[in-house]
Amino acid sequence: MPLPEAFMQELKARNDIAEVVASYVNLRHSGRTYVGLCPFHMEKTPSFNVYSDNGSFYCFGCGAGGDVITFIRRIENLDYMEAVRFLAQRAGIPVPENNVDDGMRRLKARILEINREAARFFYATLNSKEGAEGMEYLRRRALTPQTIRHFGLGWAPASRYSLTRYLAQKGFTQEEMVLANVAFKGRSGQIIDRFASRVMFPIIDLRGNVVAFGGRILTDAKPKYLNTSDTPVFNKGNFLFALNFAKNNANGQLILCEGYMDVISMHQAGFTNAVATLGTALTPSQARLMAHYATEVVLSYDADEAGQKATSRAIPILRDAGLLVKVLTIAGGKDPDEYLRTNGKNGYIKFKQLLEACGNDVEYRLQKIRQSSNLQSAQGRVAYLTGASTVLSTLENEVEQEVYAGKLAEETGVERSAIMQLVKRESEKRKKNRERKEFKAFQQQSAGIRDSINPEKAQNLRAASAEEALIAYIVQYPENAKDILERLPSEKFITAFNRRVYRTIMDRMKDEKAISLTDISEDFSVEEISSISKILAKFHDVSVTKKDAQEYIDVIEQEYEKIRIEKAKSAEPQDIQEYLQKLRSQKK
C-alpha cells in the first residue's frame, strides 16, 4: 500500500529541499534558484540547481535530478523507503509502517542477517582444526590474534555445502542465500557455497553491518581473490574496505591501498586511517566517499607496473573529488604489507618517515616522465617539457603552474616564460576539447539521442518536446489540469514514458491529490525521476501561457494523427474498413 497522503505532505513540508541539500552542498542564491557544485559528479563550475518553489533539483552537467527523497536516495545510497525513513527521522515524524509494503526492506534485513551469521561461521571455522591452513597463512603474514578478531577474518572450508547447511539450520531459505550471494545454484538444482578453501575478509559498512565478503585462495588457482557480487545491500563501487574503522582516525588524511592485507597490516602497525578498494579500479563514488572524511589521500599502491598504472588512473579521480593527492613510493618495489613485515619493530617509524617525505601527485607524474626522458639530449629535454606541460595544464591554479614551471626551468635550462607558453597552449587545447564534448553532448541531448529513459524521443522529437512542455505546464499550473485532460486523453501521447508521466499526474489530479515530484517519486525509478526533473528545470524560468498550452496540445494531436495515417497506409483492407466503420459509429 502507498504511504498515506497526509504523511507524505507533512514529510514534504518538514524537509525543505534547499535545507536538506545545503547540509551536503555549499549553495548560493541565484535568482529563484540555489546553485552549487554537483555532489554526484566532478565539476569546477557549478551546474547543480535547487528549485525550492517546486521542490526539485537538477544538474545540467550530469543529468542527476529529482525531489528531496531522490536526493537522499542518491547521496546516502538508500532505497525509496529507507530515504523516507531518513527524512522522517530528520523531521521527527513517525513513519506509518503498517501501511507500507516494505518487502525490499525485509529482504535487505534478511541478507544482512545471513552475512552476519556467515561471518560468525567463517571466524569460528578459522579458529577450529578445519581452519588450520587459513590460520597458518595469517600467522605467516604476522597478524596477531587481536588483529584477526578486530577484522573478523575467517576461513571458508573445502566442503561446498558447509555454510549452506549451517544457514539452513538458522532458518534461512535457499533463495535468500542465493540473493545474498553466499551461495549459488548448481546444475543439479542444489545450492552450493560460493566460497571454499579461502581466507575470508568481511566487508563492513559504516553502520557496522557485514555487507559482503572477499575470499583469498591459498593455491595458484584463479581467481586469487573472489568477491561478493552486487546484491540488494552491496555495490562494490560504493564501498571501501576498513572505512568503518578509518573514518574515526582520518584526521583529514586517508591512505588508499590496493588490497585487504595491505590495509590490515597497516592498521596493525598503527596506521588506522588506511582503506582499500574492493578488487576493482577506484571509482568516482569511492573518491567522493573519501572526501566526506578527509581532505587529503595518500596513494599507497604496489610498486609493480599494475600498481603504477592504477596510481595514474586514480590521481585525476581523486583530484576531481576535491582531494589533495600524495603518492607514496617504496624503494625496492615492496608493497606496504611486505615493507612493514620486513622492518619488524622499526616498521612504524620507517613507514611514518616515508609518509612524511612522500611528494604530491604533480611531482609523482613529473618524475615518471623524467625517468623516461634523456635530459642530456635536446630531444629528451623537449620530450620531457612537452609531457610536463601536459601535466601542468591539468592544474586549475595558475600560481601552482608557475611554481612548477620555475622548477622545470631550473632543471632544464629553458626559460620559465617559454614553459608557461607550452602550458597555456595545452590548457587551451584541453578547454577546446572539453567544450567540443559538452556541445556534442548538448546536441545529442536536445535531439533525444541516447535517451535511455525515453528512447522514442529521437524519432518523435516534435511530439516529445510538446509533451514535455505540457507536463511542465501542468506541474506549474495544476489548476488548469482538468481542462487539459478533457481536451487531451493520455492515449494521444506519442512516447510511452511521457504518456506514463502524464497519466500518473492526471490520475492524482482526478483524486484531488498533490502532484509535485515528491508526490509521484514512488512510482518512478531514480533515473526516471531525473528525467522528469530535467523537464521541470528546462521550463522553470519559461513563462508559459494557456495559449502556449493549447499549441502544445495541437502539436501532440497533429503528430498523433500523422502516425495514425501512416499506420493506415500500411494496414490491411479489412482493418481499414473496420476503422472507417468505427468512425461512422462515433459520428452518429
PDB file of N, CA, C and O in Angstrom, residues 312 315-316 319 327 360-370 372-373 383-398 400-402 404-405 408 419-420 422-427 429-430:
ATOM      1  N   SER A 312      48.232   6.088 -11.606  1.00  0.00           N
ATOM      2  CA  SER A 312      47.993   7.110 -12.641  1.00  0.00           C
ATOM      3  C   SER A 312      46.504   7.302 -12.914  1.00  0.00           C
ATOM      4  O   SER A 312      46.043   8.419 -13.151  1.00  0.00           O
ATOM      5  N   ILE A 315      44.749   9.226  -9.695  1.00  0.00           N
ATOM      6  CA  ILE A 315      45.073  10.630  -9.404  1.00  0.00           C
ATOM      7  C   ILE A 315      43.996  11.604  -9.895  1.00  0.00           C
ATOM      8  O   ILE A 315      43.480  12.407  -9.101  1.00  0.00           O
ATOM      9  N   PRO A 316      43.596  11.590 -11.187  1.00  0.00           N
ATOM     10  CA  PRO A 316      42.573  12.550 -11.624  1.00  0.00           C
ATOM     11  C   PRO A 316      41.224  12.338 -10.958  1.00  0.00           C
ATOM     12  O   PRO A 316      40.484  13.300 -10.731  1.00  0.00           O
ATOM     13  N   ARG A 319      41.559  13.950  -7.528  1.00  0.00           N
ATOM     14  CA  ARG A 319      41.646  15.411  -7.685  1.00  0.00           C
ATOM     15  C   ARG A 319      40.271  16.002  -8.021  1.00  0.00           C
ATOM     16  O   ARG A 319      39.901  17.054  -7.511  1.00  0.00           O
ATOM     17  N   VAL A 327      51.577  10.722  -3.331  1.00  0.00           N
ATOM     18  CA  VAL A 327      51.895   9.377  -3.814  1.00  0.00           C
ATOM     19  C   VAL A 327      53.095   8.847  -3.037  1.00  0.00           C
ATOM     20  O   VAL A 327      54.156   9.465  -3.031  1.00  0.00           O
ATOM     21  N   ASN A 360      53.657  15.147  -3.730  1.00  0.00           N
ATOM     22  CA  ASN A 360      52.280  15.182  -4.219  1.00  0.00           C
ATOM     23  C   ASN A 360      52.179  14.565  -5.604  1.00  0.00           C
ATOM     24  O   ASN A 360      53.177  14.159  -6.197  1.00  0.00           O
ATOM     25  N   ASP A 361      50.969  14.516  -6.123  1.00  0.00           N
ATOM     26  CA  ASP A 361      50.732  13.804  -7.378  1.00  0.00           C
ATOM     27  C   ASP A 361      51.404  14.485  -8.572  1.00  0.00           C
ATOM     28  O   ASP A 361      51.786  13.823  -9.535  1.00  0.00           O
ATOM     29  N   VAL A 362      51.557  15.807  -8.514  1.00  0.00           N
ATOM     30  CA  VAL A 362      52.211  16.519  -9.619  1.00  0.00           C
ATOM     31  C   VAL A 362      53.678  16.098  -9.697  1.00  0.00           C
ATOM     32  O   VAL A 362      54.196  15.766 -10.776  1.00  0.00           O
ATOM     33  N   GLU A 363      54.343  16.097  -8.550  1.00  0.00           N
ATOM     34  CA  GLU A 363      55.748  15.682  -8.503  1.00  0.00           C
ATOM     35  C   GLU A 363      55.908  14.237  -8.962  1.00  0.00           C
ATOM     36  O   GLU A 363      56.860  13.897  -9.671  1.00  0.00           O
ATOM     37  N   TYR A 364      54.946  13.395  -8.575  1.00  0.00           N
ATOM     38  CA  TYR A 364      54.989  11.983  -8.987  1.00  0.00           C
ATOM     39  C   TYR A 364      54.886  11.854 -10.498  1.00  0.00           C
ATOM     40  O   TYR A 364      55.667  11.140 -11.139  1.00  0.00           O
ATOM     41  N   ARG A 365      53.941  12.573 -11.096  1.00  0.00           N
ATOM     42  CA  ARG A 365      53.745  12.477 -12.537  1.00  0.00           C
ATOM     43  C   ARG A 365      54.937  13.039 -13.309  1.00  0.00           C
ATOM     44  O   ARG A 365      55.345  12.491 -14.335  1.00  0.00           O
ATOM     45  N   LEU A 366      55.505  14.145 -12.795  1.00  0.00           N
ATOM     46  CA  LEU A 366      56.678  14.718 -13.446  1.00  0.00           C
ATOM     47  C   LEU A 366      57.872  13.764 -13.355  1.00  0.00           C
ATOM     48  O   LEU A 366      58.645  13.622 -14.307  1.00  0.00           O
ATOM     49  N   GLN A 367      57.986  13.104 -12.215  1.00  0.00           N
ATOM     50  CA  GLN A 367      59.087  12.151 -12.033  1.00  0.00           C
ATOM     51  C   GLN A 367      58.967  10.987 -13.018  1.00  0.00           C
ATOM     52  O   GLN A 367      59.964  10.531 -13.579  1.00  0.00           O
ATOM     53  N   LYS A 368      57.734  10.501 -13.239  1.00  0.00           N
ATOM     54  CA  LYS A 368      57.524   9.390 -14.175  1.00  0.00           C
ATOM     55  C   LYS A 368      57.953   9.782 -15.587  1.00  0.00           C
ATOM     56  O   LYS A 368      58.567   8.982 -16.305  1.00  0.00           O
ATOM     57  N   ILE A 369      57.650  11.026 -15.975  1.00  0.00           N
ATOM     58  CA  ILE A 369      58.042  11.492 -17.313  1.00  0.00           C
ATOM     59  C   ILE A 369      59.561  11.662 -17.376  1.00  0.00           C
ATOM     60  O   ILE A 369      60.204  11.309 -18.371  1.00  0.00           O
ATOM     61  N   ARG A 370      60.125  12.190 -16.301  1.00  0.00           N
ATOM     62  CA  ARG A 370      61.578  12.407 -16.244  1.00  0.00           C
ATOM     63  C   ARG A 370      62.338  11.092 -16.406  1.00  0.00           C
ATOM     64  O   ARG A 370      63.355  11.025 -17.095  1.00  0.00           O
ATOM     65  N   SER A 372      61.612   8.544 -18.070  1.00  0.00           N
ATOM     66  CA  SER A 372      61.588   8.007 -19.442  1.00  0.00           C
ATOM     67  C   SER A 372      62.196   8.983 -20.452  1.00  0.00           C
ATOM     68  O   SER A 372      62.088   8.779 -21.660  1.00  0.00           O
ATOM     69  N   SER A 373      62.807  10.066 -19.966  1.00  0.00           N
ATOM     70  CA  SER A 373      63.389  11.069 -20.872  1.00  0.00           C
ATOM     71  C   SER A 373      64.888  11.231 -20.599  1.00  0.00           C
ATOM     72  O   SER A 373      65.320  11.257 -19.447  1.00  0.00           O
ATOM     73  N   ALA A 383      61.019  16.324 -25.107  1.00  0.00           N
ATOM     74  CA  ALA A 383      60.008  15.312 -24.743  1.00  0.00           C
ATOM     75  C   ALA A 383      59.570  15.486 -23.292  1.00  0.00           C
ATOM     76  O   ALA A 383      58.378  15.397 -22.964  1.00  0.00           O
ATOM     77  N   TYR A 384      60.535  15.750 -22.430  1.00  0.00           N
ATOM     78  CA  TYR A 384      60.246  15.939 -21.001  1.00  0.00           C
ATOM     79  C   TYR A 384      59.358  17.158 -20.777  1.00  0.00           C
ATOM     80  O   TYR A 384      58.347  17.089 -20.087  1.00  0.00           O
ATOM     81  N   LEU A 385      59.726  18.280 -21.402  1.00  0.00           N
ATOM     82  CA  LEU A 385      58.954  19.515 -21.210  1.00  0.00           C
ATOM     83  C   LEU A 385      57.571  19.427 -21.855  1.00  0.00           C
ATOM     84  O   LEU A 385      56.605  19.993 -21.346  1.00  0.00           O
ATOM     85  N   THR A 386      57.481  18.707 -22.967  1.00  0.00           N
ATOM     86  CA  THR A 386      56.165  18.530 -23.606  1.00  0.00           C
ATOM     87  C   THR A 386      55.239  17.728 -22.696  1.00  0.00           C
ATOM     88  O   THR A 386      54.074  18.099 -22.482  1.00  0.00           O
ATOM     89  N   GLY A 387      55.756  16.623 -22.150  1.00  0.00           N
ATOM     90  CA  GLY A 387      54.959  15.815 -21.218  1.00  0.00           C
ATOM     91  C   GLY A 387      54.632  16.576 -19.948  1.00  0.00           C
ATOM     92  O   GLY A 387      53.510  16.515 -19.437  1.00  0.00           O
ATOM     93  N   ALA A 388      55.631  17.328 -19.440  1.00  0.00           N
ATOM     94  CA  ALA A 388      55.431  18.088 -18.205  1.00  0.00           C
ATOM     95  C   ALA A 388      54.385  19.184 -18.384  1.00  0.00           C
ATOM     96  O   ALA A 388      53.564  19.442 -17.486  1.00  0.00           O
ATOM     97  N   SER A 389      54.392  19.839 -19.558  1.00  0.00           N
ATOM     98  CA  SER A 389      53.405  20.910 -19.804  1.00  0.00           C
ATOM     99  C   SER A 389      51.984  20.350 -19.839  1.00  0.00           C
ATOM    100  O   SER A 389      51.029  21.012 -19.426  1.00  0.00           O
ATOM    101  N   THR A 390      51.852  19.105 -20.317  1.00  0.00           N
ATOM    102  CA  THR A 390      50.528  18.450 -20.307  1.00  0.00           C
ATOM    103  C   THR A 390      50.058  18.232 -18.873  1.00  0.00           C
ATOM    104  O   THR A 390      48.882  18.448 -18.547  1.00  0.00           O
ATOM    105  N   VAL A 391      50.974  17.818 -18.011  1.00  0.00           N
ATOM    106  CA  VAL A 391      50.638  17.629 -16.587  1.00  0.00           C
ATOM    107  C   VAL A 391      50.232  18.954 -15.964  1.00  0.00           C
ATOM    108  O   VAL A 391      49.204  19.054 -15.275  1.00  0.00           O
ATOM    109  N   LEU A 392      51.024  20.009 -16.184  1.00  0.00           N
ATOM    110  CA  LEU A 392      50.735  21.315 -15.572  1.00  0.00           C
ATOM    111  C   LEU A 392      49.433  21.915 -16.100  1.00  0.00           C
ATOM    112  O   LEU A 392      48.776  22.684 -15.407  1.00  0.00           O
ATOM    113  N   SER A 393      49.056  21.556 -17.329  1.00  0.00           N
ATOM    114  CA  SER A 393      47.809  22.093 -17.899  1.00  0.00           C
ATOM    115  C   SER A 393      46.574  21.553 -17.180  1.00  0.00           C
ATOM    116  O   SER A 393      45.488  22.117 -17.308  1.00  0.00           O
ATOM    117  N   THR A 394      46.749  20.462 -16.433  1.00  0.00           N
ATOM    118  CA  THR A 394      45.606  19.899 -15.690  1.00  0.00           C
ATOM    119  C   THR A 394      45.375  20.630 -14.370  1.00  0.00           C
ATOM    120  O   THR A 394      44.368  20.403 -13.710  1.00  0.00           O
ATOM    121  N   LEU A 395      46.318  21.506 -13.986  1.00  0.00           N
ATOM    122  CA  LEU A 395      46.191  22.232 -12.715  1.00  0.00           C
ATOM    123  C   LEU A 395      45.320  23.455 -12.907  1.00  0.00           C
ATOM    124  O   LEU A 395      45.482  24.224 -13.853  1.00  0.00           O
ATOM    125  N   GLU A 396      44.396  23.664 -11.987  1.00  0.00           N
ATOM    126  CA  GLU A 396      43.486  24.800 -12.078  1.00  0.00           C
ATOM    127  C   GLU A 396      44.147  26.088 -11.598  1.00  0.00           C
ATOM    128  O   GLU A 396      43.827  27.175 -12.053  1.00  0.00           O
ATOM    129  N   ASN A 397      45.059  25.952 -10.650  1.00  0.00           N
ATOM    130  CA  ASN A 397      45.686  27.115 -10.019  1.00  0.00           C
ATOM    131  C   ASN A 397      46.888  27.588 -10.844  1.00  0.00           C
ATOM    132  O   ASN A 397      47.861  26.866 -11.012  1.00  0.00           O
ATOM    133  N   GLU A 398      46.830  28.829 -11.342  1.00  0.00           N
ATOM    134  CA  GLU A 398      47.913  29.356 -12.175  1.00  0.00           C
ATOM    135  C   GLU A 398      49.199  29.551 -11.377  1.00  0.00           C
ATOM    136  O   GLU A 398      50.299  29.415 -11.917  1.00  0.00           O
ATOM    137  N   GLU A 400      50.210  27.633  -8.994  1.00  0.00           N
ATOM    138  CA  GLU A 400      50.794  26.295  -8.925  1.00  0.00           C
ATOM    139  C   GLU A 400      51.526  25.978 -10.228  1.00  0.00           C
ATOM    140  O   GLU A 400      52.632  25.413 -10.222  1.00  0.00           O
ATOM    141  N   GLN A 401      50.926  26.364 -11.345  1.00  0.00           N
ATOM    142  CA  GLN A 401      51.569  26.161 -12.648  1.00  0.00           C
ATOM    143  C   GLN A 401      52.900  26.912 -12.717  1.00  0.00           C
ATOM    144  O   GLN A 401      53.912  26.369 -13.171  1.00  0.00           O
ATOM    145  N   GLU A 402      52.882  28.150 -12.256  1.00  0.00           N
ATOM    146  CA  GLU A 402      54.092  28.991 -12.292  1.00  0.00           C
ATOM    147  C   GLU A 402      55.208  28.402 -11.440  1.00  0.00           C
ATOM    148  O   GLU A 402      56.378  28.390 -11.844  1.00  0.00           O
ATOM    149  N   TYR A 404      55.767  25.243 -10.568  1.00  0.00           N
ATOM    150  CA  TYR A 404      56.358  24.049 -11.194  1.00  0.00           C
ATOM    151  C   TYR A 404      57.099  24.404 -12.475  1.00  0.00           C
ATOM    152  O   TYR A 404      58.114  23.783 -12.815  1.00  0.00           O
ATOM    153  N   ALA A 405      56.620  25.409 -13.191  1.00  0.00           N
ATOM    154  CA  ALA A 405      57.323  25.862 -14.399  1.00  0.00           C
ATOM    155  C   ALA A 405      58.699  26.404 -14.023  1.00  0.00           C
ATOM    156  O   ALA A 405      59.686  26.190 -14.750  1.00  0.00           O
ATOM    157  N   LEU A 408      60.966  23.456 -13.385  1.00  0.00           N
ATOM    158  CA  LEU A 408      61.344  22.846 -14.660  1.00  0.00           C
ATOM    159  C   LEU A 408      62.396  23.690 -15.374  1.00  0.00           C
ATOM    160  O   LEU A 408      63.309  23.163 -16.020  1.00  0.00           O
ATOM    161  N   ILE A 419      58.199  27.810 -21.030  1.00  0.00           N
ATOM    162  CA  ILE A 419      57.485  26.645 -20.488  1.00  0.00           C
ATOM    163  C   ILE A 419      56.017  26.999 -20.251  1.00  0.00           C
ATOM    164  O   ILE A 419      55.114  26.217 -20.566  1.00  0.00           O
ATOM    165  N   MET A 420      55.773  28.210 -19.727  1.00  0.00           N
ATOM    166  CA  MET A 420      54.396  28.631 -19.469  1.00  0.00           C
ATOM    167  C   MET A 420      53.597  28.778 -20.762  1.00  0.00           C
ATOM    168  O   MET A 420      52.389  28.546 -20.791  1.00  0.00           O
ATOM    169  N   LEU A 422      54.009  26.854 -23.364  1.00  0.00           N
ATOM    170  CA  LEU A 422      53.631  25.469 -23.655  1.00  0.00           C
ATOM    171  C   LEU A 422      52.421  25.050 -22.820  1.00  0.00           C
ATOM    172  O   LEU A 422      51.488  24.426 -23.322  1.00  0.00           O
ATOM    173  N   VAL A 423      52.453  25.385 -21.524  1.00  0.00           N
ATOM    174  CA  VAL A 423      51.366  25.023 -20.598  1.00  0.00           C
ATOM    175  C   VAL A 423      50.059  25.665 -21.041  1.00  0.00           C
ATOM    176  O   VAL A 423      49.009  25.006 -21.084  1.00  0.00           O
ATOM    177  N   LYS A 424      50.124  26.961 -21.396  1.00  0.00           N
ATOM    178  CA  LYS A 424      48.905  27.679 -21.813  1.00  0.00           C
ATOM    179  C   LYS A 424      48.337  27.080 -23.094  1.00  0.00           C
ATOM    180  O   LYS A 424      47.119  26.992 -23.276  1.00  0.00           O
ATOM    181  N   ARG A 425      49.237  26.685 -24.007  1.00  0.00           N
ATOM    182  CA  ARG A 425      48.789  26.070 -25.258  1.00  0.00           C
ATOM    183  C   ARG A 425      48.052  24.754 -24.971  1.00  0.00           C
ATOM    184  O   ARG A 425      47.001  24.476 -25.556  1.00  0.00           O
ATOM    185  N   GLU A 426      48.623  23.955 -24.071  1.00  0.00           N
ATOM    186  CA  GLU A 426      47.981  22.686 -23.674  1.00  0.00           C
ATOM    187  C   GLU A 426      46.649  22.943 -22.973  1.00  0.00           C
ATOM    188  O   GLU A 426      45.672  22.218 -23.184  1.00  0.00           O
ATOM    189  N   SER A 427      46.618  23.981 -22.129  1.00  0.00           N
ATOM    190  CA  SER A 427      45.380  24.325 -21.401  1.00  0.00           C
ATOM    191  C   SER A 427      44.274  24.697 -22.367  1.00  0.00           C
ATOM    192  O   SER A 427      43.114  24.296 -22.202  1.00  0.00           O
ATOM    193  N   LYS A 429      44.054  23.775 -25.497  1.00  0.00           N
ATOM    194  CA  LYS A 429      43.679  22.560 -26.221  1.00  0.00           C
ATOM    195  C   LYS A 429      42.689  21.730 -25.390  1.00  0.00           C
ATOM    196  O   LYS A 429      41.683  21.232 -25.909  1.00  0.00           O
ATOM    197  N   ARG A 430      42.986  21.579 -24.095  1.00  0.00           N
ATOM    198  CA  ARG A 430      42.104  20.828 -23.193  1.00  0.00           C
ATOM    199  C   ARG A 430      40.739  21.503 -23.101  1.00  0.00           C
ATOM    200  O   ARG A 430      39.704  20.835 -23.115  1.00  0.00           O
TER     201      ARG A 430
END
